[in-house]
Coordinates of C-alpha atoms in Angstrom, one line a residue:
M1 CA 9.8 97.8 3.2
L2 CA 12.9 98.5 1.5
G3 CA 13.7 101.9 0.6
S4 CA 14.4 103.2 -3.8
P5 CA 17.5 101.4 -4.9
I6 CA 20.3 103.8 -4.5
R7 CA 22.6 104.0 -7.2
M8 CA 26.1 104.0 -8.4
G9 CA 25.6 108.0 -8.3
S10 CA 24.5 108.5 -5.4
P11 CA 26.3 110.8 -2.4
R12 CA 27.8 108.3 -0.3
P13 CA 31.8 107.2 0.3
V14 CA 32.6 105.5 -3.0
Y15 CA 36.4 104.5 -3.5
T16 CA 37.6 103.6 -6.6
A17 CA 41.7 102.6 -7.0
K18 CA 43.5 101.6 -10.2
L19 CA 46.1 99.3 -8.6
L20 CA 49.3 99.5 -10.0
S21 CA 53.3 97.6 -9.2
D22 CA 53.2 99.8 -6.5
P23 CA 50.4 100.4 -4.1
A24 CA 51.1 103.7 -2.9
T25 CA 50.8 104.7 -6.5
A26 CA 46.9 103.8 -6.3
G27 CA 44.2 106.2 -8.2
N28 CA 41.3 107.7 -6.5
D29 CA 39.2 108.2 -9.5
A30 CA 36.7 108.2 -7.1
G31 CA 37.2 111.3 -4.4
A32 CA 38.1 109.0 -1.7
P33 CA 40.0 110.9 1.3
T34 CA 44.0 110.6 0.6
A35 CA 44.2 109.3 4.2
L36 CA 42.6 106.2 3.2
A37 CA 45.1 105.9 0.0
T38 CA 48.3 106.0 2.4
D39 CA 46.4 103.4 4.6
G40 CA 47.4 100.7 1.7
E41 CA 51.4 101.2 1.7
G42 CA 52.6 99.0 4.4
E43 CA 54.9 96.1 4.0
P44 CA 53.2 94.5 0.9
H45 CA 56.4 92.0 0.3
S46 CA 57.0 91.3 4.0
R47 CA 58.8 87.7 4.6
H48 CA 55.9 86.7 6.9
R49 CA 53.0 87.8 4.3
D50 CA 54.6 86.3 1.0
A51 CA 54.7 82.5 3.0
R52 CA 51.2 82.9 4.0
L53 CA 49.8 82.6 0.4
G54 CA 49.6 79.5 -0.4
S55 CA 50.7 79.8 -4.6
T56 CA 53.8 81.4 -5.8
D57 CA 53.8 83.9 -8.9
K58 CA 54.2 81.0 -11.0
E59 CA 50.3 79.9 -10.1
L60 CA 49.2 83.1 -10.3
K61 CA 50.5 83.8 -14.0
S62 CA 49.3 80.1 -15.3
G63 CA 45.9 80.9 -13.9
A64 CA 46.1 84.1 -15.4
A65 CA 46.9 82.7 -18.7
A66 CA 43.9 80.1 -18.0
A67 CA 41.8 83.3 -17.6
D68 CA 43.0 85.5 -20.9
S69 CA 42.7 81.9 -23.1
V70 CA 38.7 82.7 -23.2
R71 CA 36.5 85.0 -21.5
T72 CA 32.5 85.2 -21.9
A73 CA 29.9 87.5 -20.7
P74 CA 28.7 85.9 -17.3
G75 CA 25.3 84.1 -17.7
T76 CA 25.9 83.0 -21.7
S77 CA 25.6 79.7 -22.0
R78 CA 28.8 77.4 -22.8
Q79 CA 29.2 73.9 -24.4
R80 CA 30.3 70.9 -22.4
G81 CA 34.3 71.6 -21.5
P82 CA 37.3 69.3 -21.3
R83 CA 38.0 67.3 -18.2
G84 CA 39.0 69.4 -15.2
Q85 CA 36.8 72.5 -16.2
V86 CA 33.6 73.8 -14.0
M87 CA 30.4 72.9 -15.0
D88 CA 27.5 75.1 -14.9
A89 CA 23.7 73.9 -13.9
A90 CA 23.1 74.2 -17.3
G91 CA 26.2 71.9 -18.2
G92 CA 28.3 75.1 -19.4
S93 CA 31.7 75.3 -18.0
R94 CA 32.9 78.1 -16.5
N95 CA 35.9 79.8 -17.2
P96 CA 38.1 82.3 -14.3
L97 CA 38.3 85.3 -13.5
P98 CA 39.8 87.5 -16.2
R99 CA 43.3 89.5 -16.1
P100 CA 43.6 92.0 -15.7
C101 CA 40.3 92.3 -13.9
H102 CA 37.7 94.6 -12.5
V103 CA 35.8 93.9 -9.3
L104 CA 33.4 95.8 -6.7
V105 CA 34.5 95.7 -3.6
L106 CA 31.1 96.1 -1.1
L107 CA 32.8 96.7 2.6
N108 CA 31.2 96.9 5.6
P109 CA 32.9 99.3 8.0
R110 CA 31.0 98.1 11.5
G111 CA 31.0 94.7 11.1
G112 CA 33.1 92.8 13.3
K113 CA 35.4 94.5 15.3
G114 CA 34.9 97.6 13.0
K115 CA 38.2 97.0 11.7
A116 CA 37.2 96.2 7.7
L117 CA 38.8 99.1 6.2
K118 CA 42.2 99.1 7.7
L119 CA 42.2 95.1 7.2
F120 CA 41.3 96.0 3.4
W121 CA 43.8 98.5 3.0
S122 CA 46.9 96.2 5.2
H123 CA 46.3 92.7 4.1
V124 CA 44.0 92.7 0.6
Q125 CA 44.6 95.5 -1.4
P126 CA 48.9 94.6 -1.9
L127 CA 47.9 91.2 -2.7
L128 CA 45.4 92.9 -5.3
A129 CA 48.0 95.1 -6.4
Q130 CA 50.5 92.2 -7.4
A131 CA 47.3 90.1 -8.8
D132 CA 46.3 92.8 -11.1
V133 CA 42.9 92.9 -9.7
S134 CA 41.7 96.7 -10.2
F135 CA 39.1 97.4 -7.7
T136 CA 36.4 100.5 -6.7
L137 CA 35.3 100.0 -3.2
M138 CA 32.1 101.2 -1.8
L139 CA 31.1 101.0 1.7
T140 CA 28.0 100.2 3.4
E141 CA 26.1 103.1 5.4
R142 CA 23.0 100.7 7.1
R143 CA 21.4 97.4 7.0
N144 CA 20.4 96.1 3.2
H145 CA 22.3 99.1 1.8
A146 CA 24.1 96.5 -0.1
R147 CA 21.2 94.2 -1.3
E148 CA 19.7 98.0 -2.5
L149 CA 23.2 98.7 -4.3
V150 CA 23.6 95.2 -5.9
R151 CA 19.7 95.2 -7.2
A152 CA 20.1 98.3 -9.2
E153 CA 23.6 98.3 -10.0
D154 CA 24.7 97.7 -14.1
L155 CA 26.5 94.8 -13.2
R156 CA 28.7 94.3 -16.7
R157 CA 30.6 96.7 -14.8
W158 CA 32.2 94.1 -13.1
D159 CA 33.9 91.0 -13.1
A160 CA 33.4 90.2 -9.6
L161 CA 31.7 91.4 -6.4
V162 CA 33.6 90.7 -3.2
V163 CA 32.1 91.1 -0.4
M164 CA 34.2 92.0 2.6
S165 CA 32.3 91.7 6.1
G166 CA 30.6 89.0 7.6
D167 CA 27.5 85.9 6.2
G168 CA 25.4 88.4 6.9
L169 CA 26.4 90.9 3.8
I170 CA 26.9 87.9 1.5
H171 CA 22.7 87.2 2.3
E172 CA 22.1 90.9 1.3
V173 CA 24.3 90.5 -1.8
V174 CA 23.0 87.3 -3.0
N175 CA 19.4 88.2 -2.1
G176 CA 19.7 91.8 -4.2
L177 CA 20.7 89.9 -7.0
M178 CA 18.1 87.2 -7.1
E179 CA 15.3 90.5 -6.0
R180 CA 16.1 91.8 -10.0
P181 CA 14.3 91.3 -13.0
D182 CA 17.0 90.1 -14.5
W183 CA 18.0 87.2 -11.4
E184 CA 18.5 84.7 -14.0
T185 CA 21.8 86.7 -15.9
A186 CA 22.1 88.8 -12.2
I187 CA 22.9 85.7 -10.0
Q188 CA 25.7 84.3 -12.3
K189 CA 27.8 87.1 -11.7
P190 CA 31.0 85.7 -9.1
L191 CA 31.2 86.8 -5.6
C192 CA 34.0 86.3 -3.6
S193 CA 34.0 86.5 0.9
L194 CA 36.8 88.3 2.7
P195 CA 36.3 87.4 5.8
A196 CA 35.8 90.7 8.2
G197 CA 32.9 90.5 10.5
S198 CA 31.7 88.5 13.9
G199 CA 30.8 85.4 11.6
N200 CA 32.8 84.3 8.7
A201 CA 31.6 80.6 8.0
V202 CA 32.1 81.1 4.2
A203 CA 34.9 82.6 4.2
A204 CA 36.2 79.4 6.2
S205 CA 34.3 76.9 4.4
L206 CA 35.8 78.1 1.3
N207 CA 39.1 78.3 3.3
H208 CA 38.8 74.4 3.8
Y209 CA 37.6 73.3 0.6
A210 CA 41.1 74.9 -0.8
G211 CA 43.0 72.7 1.5
Y212 CA 44.0 75.1 4.1
E213 CA 44.3 74.6 7.4
Q214 CA 41.3 76.3 9.8
V215 CA 42.4 79.5 10.9
T216 CA 40.9 83.1 12.1
N217 CA 41.3 86.5 11.6
E218 CA 44.4 87.9 9.4
D219 CA 45.5 84.0 8.2
L220 CA 41.7 83.3 7.2
L221 CA 41.4 87.0 5.3
T222 CA 44.9 86.7 3.6
N223 CA 43.9 83.0 2.5
C224 CA 40.4 83.9 1.1
T225 CA 42.2 87.0 -0.8
Q226 CA 44.6 85.0 -2.2
L227 CA 41.5 82.6 -3.5
L228 CA 40.5 85.4 -5.4
C229 CA 44.3 86.1 -6.3
R230 CA 44.1 82.6 -8.3
R231 CA 40.8 83.6 -10.0
L232 CA 39.3 80.2 -9.9
L233 CA 35.5 79.8 -9.3
A234 CA 33.4 76.9 -8.3
P235 CA 29.5 76.5 -8.4
M236 CA 27.6 77.1 -5.1
D237 CA 24.3 76.0 -3.6
L238 CA 21.7 78.2 -2.2
L239 CA 18.8 76.6 0.1
S240 CA 15.5 79.1 -1.2
L241 CA 13.3 79.6 1.8
Q242 CA 9.9 80.2 2.1
T243 CA 7.5 81.3 5.4
A244 CA 4.0 80.7 6.8
C245 CA 3.5 85.1 5.6
G246 CA 4.4 84.8 2.2
Q247 CA 8.3 85.6 2.2
R248 CA 10.9 84.6 -0.4
L249 CA 14.7 84.1 0.8
F250 CA 17.9 82.6 -0.2
S251 CA 20.5 81.6 2.3
V252 CA 23.9 81.4 1.0
L253 CA 24.9 79.4 4.6
S254 CA 22.3 78.2 7.0
L255 CA 19.0 78.6 9.3
A256 CA 19.3 78.3 12.9
W257 CA 16.2 78.0 15.3
G258 CA 16.4 77.4 19.1
F259 CA 19.4 77.4 20.7
I260 CA 22.2 78.8 17.8
A261 CA 20.1 81.4 16.5
D262 CA 19.1 82.2 20.2
V263 CA 23.4 82.9 20.9
D264 CA 23.2 85.3 18.0
L265 CA 20.3 87.4 19.1
D266 CA 22.0 87.2 22.7
S267 CA 25.4 87.8 21.7
E268 CA 24.2 91.1 19.3
K269 CA 25.4 93.8 22.3
F270 CA 29.0 92.3 22.3
R271 CA 29.4 92.4 18.4
R272 CA 33.0 94.5 18.9
L273 CA 34.5 91.6 20.4
G274 CA 34.4 89.7 16.7
E275 CA 33.8 86.0 16.6
M276 CA 34.2 85.9 21.1
R277 CA 31.1 87.1 21.2
F278 CA 29.6 83.7 20.0
T279 CA 31.4 82.0 22.8
L280 CA 29.7 84.3 25.2
G281 CA 26.7 83.9 24.0
T282 CA 27.1 80.2 23.7
C283 CA 27.6 80.5 28.2
L284 CA 25.2 82.6 28.7
R285 CA 22.5 80.5 26.7
L286 CA 23.8 77.3 28.5
A287 CA 23.3 78.9 31.6
A288 CA 20.0 79.4 30.9
L289 CA 18.9 76.7 28.5
R290 CA 15.6 76.5 26.8
T291 CA 13.7 74.1 24.8
Y292 CA 12.1 74.7 22.0
R293 CA 8.3 72.8 20.9
G294 CA 7.2 72.1 17.0
S295 CA 8.1 69.8 14.4
L296 CA 9.8 69.2 11.7
A297 CA 10.0 66.9 8.4
Y298 CA 12.4 66.5 5.5
L299 CA 13.0 65.2 2.2
P300 CA 16.3 63.1 3.2
A301 CA 18.7 63.5 0.4
E302 CA 18.9 59.5 -0.4
T303 CA 15.2 59.9 -1.4
L304 CA 14.9 59.4 -5.6
A305 CA 14.1 63.2 -7.0
S306 CA 11.2 62.1 -9.1
R307 CA 9.3 61.3 -6.2
R308 CA 8.0 64.8 -5.5
G309 CA 4.7 66.2 -4.3
P310 CA 1.9 66.8 -6.6
S311 CA 1.9 70.6 -6.1
P312 CA 5.1 72.3 -6.4
A313 CA 5.1 75.6 -4.1
R314 CA 6.3 78.1 -7.0
A315 CA 7.2 81.4 -6.5
P316 CA 6.1 84.6 -8.4
Q317 CA 9.8 85.6 -9.2
G318 CA 12.6 82.9 -9.2
P319 CA 13.2 79.4 -9.5
A320 CA 10.9 77.2 -8.9
D321 CA 10.8 74.7 -5.1
T322 CA 9.8 71.7 -6.7
H323 CA 10.4 69.0 -3.4
V324 CA 7.9 71.3 -1.4
V325 CA 4.5 71.7 -1.8
P326 CA 2.7 75.0 -0.1
L327 CA 2.7 75.3 3.5
E328 CA -0.9 74.9 3.9
Q329 CA -0.6 71.6 2.3
P330 CA 0.5 68.7 4.3
V331 CA 3.9 67.7 3.5
P332 CA 4.3 64.7 0.8
P333 CA 4.0 60.7 1.7
H334 CA 7.5 60.1 0.8
W335 CA 9.3 63.3 2.9
T336 CA 10.6 61.7 7.0
V337 CA 8.4 63.0 9.7
V338 CA 9.8 64.0 13.2
P339 CA 6.7 64.3 15.9
E340 CA 6.1 67.1 17.4
Q341 CA 7.9 67.1 20.5
D342 CA 10.5 69.7 22.0
F343 CA 13.8 70.5 20.7
V344 CA 17.1 72.2 21.5
L345 CA 18.3 73.2 18.2
V346 CA 17.5 72.6 14.9
L347 CA 19.8 73.8 12.1
A348 CA 20.1 73.1 8.2
L349 CA 23.6 74.0 6.8
L350 CA 24.8 74.1 3.6
H351 CA 28.9 74.3 4.0
S352 CA 31.3 72.7 6.5
H353 CA 31.2 75.5 8.7
L354 CA 29.0 77.0 10.8
A355 CA 32.3 79.8 12.4
S356 CA 35.7 80.3 11.3
E357 CA 36.1 78.0 14.2
L358 CA 32.8 75.6 14.3
F359 CA 33.8 73.0 11.6
T360 CA 30.1 71.5 12.2
A361 CA 29.8 69.1 8.8
P362 CA 33.0 67.1 8.7
M363 CA 31.4 64.5 7.2
G364 CA 32.1 66.6 3.6
P365 CA 30.2 68.3 0.9
M366 CA 27.1 67.2 -1.1
A367 CA 26.2 68.5 -4.0
G368 CA 22.5 69.4 -4.1
A369 CA 22.1 68.4 -0.5
M370 CA 22.0 70.4 2.9
H371 CA 23.4 69.0 6.8
L372 CA 20.3 68.6 8.7
F373 CA 21.3 68.6 12.7
Y374 CA 19.0 68.5 15.4
V375 CA 19.3 68.5 19.2
R376 CA 16.5 67.0 20.8
A377 CA 15.3 68.3 24.8
G378 CA 17.1 66.2 27.6
V379 CA 20.6 67.1 26.9
S380 CA 23.0 68.1 29.4
R381 CA 24.2 71.4 29.9
A382 CA 27.6 69.7 29.9
T383 CA 27.3 67.3 27.4
L384 CA 25.7 70.1 24.8
L385 CA 28.8 72.3 26.0
R386 CA 31.2 69.0 24.8
L387 CA 29.7 69.1 21.8
F388 CA 30.7 72.7 20.7
L389 CA 33.9 72.2 21.9
A390 CA 34.4 69.3 20.0
M391 CA 33.0 71.0 17.1
E392 CA 36.3 73.1 16.9
K393 CA 38.0 70.3 15.4
G394 CA 34.6 68.6 13.7
R395 CA 34.7 66.2 16.2
H396 CA 31.8 66.1 17.9
M397 CA 30.2 63.2 16.2
E398 CA 32.2 61.3 17.7
Y399 CA 30.5 61.4 20.6
H400 CA 27.8 59.4 19.4
C401 CA 25.4 61.3 21.8
P402 CA 21.6 59.8 21.5
H403 CA 20.1 63.3 21.6
L404 CA 21.9 64.9 18.8
V405 CA 20.7 63.5 15.3
Y406 CA 22.2 64.3 11.6
V407 CA 20.7 63.7 8.5
P408 CA 21.6 65.1 4.8
V409 CA 18.5 66.3 3.1
V410 CA 17.4 67.8 -0.4
A411 CA 14.0 70.0 1.7
F412 CA 13.2 70.5 4.9
R413 CA 10.0 72.0 6.9
L414 CA 10.2 73.1 10.6
E415 CA 6.8 74.6 12.3
P416 CA 7.4 76.2 15.6
K417 CA 4.8 75.6 17.8
D418 CA 5.0 78.4 20.5
R419 CA 6.6 81.8 20.2
K420 CA 9.8 81.1 21.5
G421 CA 13.4 81.5 19.8
V422 CA 13.7 83.6 16.2
F423 CA 15.4 81.8 13.2
A424 CA 18.8 83.1 12.0
V425 CA 19.3 82.8 8.7
D426 CA 22.9 83.5 7.6
G427 CA 22.8 85.7 11.1
E428 CA 20.2 86.9 10.0
L429 CA 17.0 87.1 12.1
L430 CA 14.0 86.5 11.7
I431 CA 10.8 85.6 13.4
S432 CA 9.8 82.3 14.6
E433 CA 6.7 81.2 12.4
A434 CA 6.4 78.2 9.9
V435 CA 9.4 78.0 7.7
Q436 CA 10.1 75.1 4.5
G437 CA 13.6 75.3 2.0
Q438 CA 14.8 73.2 -0.4
V439 CA 18.3 73.1 -2.0
L440 CA 18.9 74.8 -5.3
P441 CA 22.4 73.0 -6.8
N442 CA 24.7 75.0 -7.9
H443 CA 23.4 78.2 -8.2
F444 CA 25.9 80.7 -8.5
W445 CA 29.3 81.2 -8.7
M446 CA 32.1 81.6 -5.9
V447 CA 36.0 82.4 -6.1
S448 CA 36.7 79.2 -4.8
G449 CA 40.4 77.5 -4.8
C450 CA 39.5 74.7 -6.9
R451 CA 37.4 73.8 -10.6
E452 CA 35.3 70.9 -9.3
S453 CA 32.7 71.2 -6.5
P454 CA 34.2 71.3 -2.8
P455 CA 37.4 68.7 -1.8
S456 CA 35.6 66.5 1.0
L457 CA 36.9 64.4 4.0
K458 CA 39.4 66.5 6.4
P459 CA 41.3 69.6 5.1
Q460 CA 44.9 69.3 4.0
P461 CA 47.6 71.4 6.2
S462 CA 49.1 74.3 4.1
P463 CA 52.7 73.5 2.8
R464 CA 53.7 76.9 4.6
R465 CA 51.6 76.1 7.7
K466 CA 54.8 76.9 10.2
S467 CA 55.5 80.3 8.5
Q468 CA 52.0 81.8 8.1
Q469 CA 51.7 84.0 11.8
R470 CA 50.4 87.2 11.3
P471 CA 52.2 90.0 9.1
P472 CA 53.3 93.4 10.6
S473 CA 50.9 95.7 10.5
A474 CA 50.5 98.5 8.0
E475 CA 47.7 100.1 9.9
H476 CA 48.0 103.6 11.5
P477 CA 47.9 104.8 14.5

């Protein structure tokens, strides 16, 4: 069970900075240590960093002009706008973030290699200063801390919530918003992902949708910070999940069972290696390859949405799951049922990437649907390794492996038949039990590189990619 909500006034590290033209003069009205403020000086205008931004000052100014033209509170209904504006699920449009704007940055200082705070001051803060984005920086102290914070926070104070960590912290924030009494309004607060964890799949997907080349580490962080500076918003799907024990939760990225979830679990002790932990975990799990007994059913995306079960599985709070029936009932007859068998893995994925170097869904995003992959037992270790190596460039589907099945779906049900393995939801581990989920289309907003739905097909190279090299470090010894 979660503890009592922790409000803004609770004693913990909180850093507030009103960014000025010179980052060295940033204010600190929450009593942050002086040493932290000086970490941000560095070289914010270095040639290497400017070459990696992917946009010019003119682009930033044009985005600011669009933002200043109309400013409406999040969650406010809007009329259908002109072509080119993002339309929300209710048919309204969403303007870019305003200029200037104020954001709440939730940062996990222990995520990934434990360098998130230094990376914020050296790579993020200088760019925000140039773009007229002020911020309040809040450090999370434990598991589910961010979830508690956003559940109790007065969201009217912020234009957006910026999450700097891995995918797990975004998971916490979204679930905290959905647990609020005013969840329908709260989930409309724009979110931004800045990668600083072990798994940065959401950030990598947004980087891909924006047309950047696939990059990692500081390059990916800078690209995503630049998206925040541009201020554009795009609607994102959410995965609503229900478990046999009655738990309701929401995923922003994926649900995995079997091999992938076990890699997450096995590699936890190598967290300090950053994303390399997953490579090591994959090798270890390949050496001790296991199978997992279960049954799978799904509603294909091509099936008409009007064909629904007679008794929708509704939750006491939150949006109704209209495509699924209660877990104790059989799936509707128009679903596809995979006979009970042994699997190596099952993966339901909302976005293009499963990690910053795993381009898992090269077929492109689908509005209102998710990518369902599963691998049947019988695949060899060598074949599985080739698939994961090819996934770095999104070429694993070209092998036409008979054990690998892919189908776009809008809902699924997965029932483990033994106690092997665990579930990983956005990298967070859950016990293995019957689970079902469905896509909630256009359910929340994220800072993105485009106003429309994320582009499909292959990523376009950044026009300045040849200059994308690591900038001089601004970290202090």
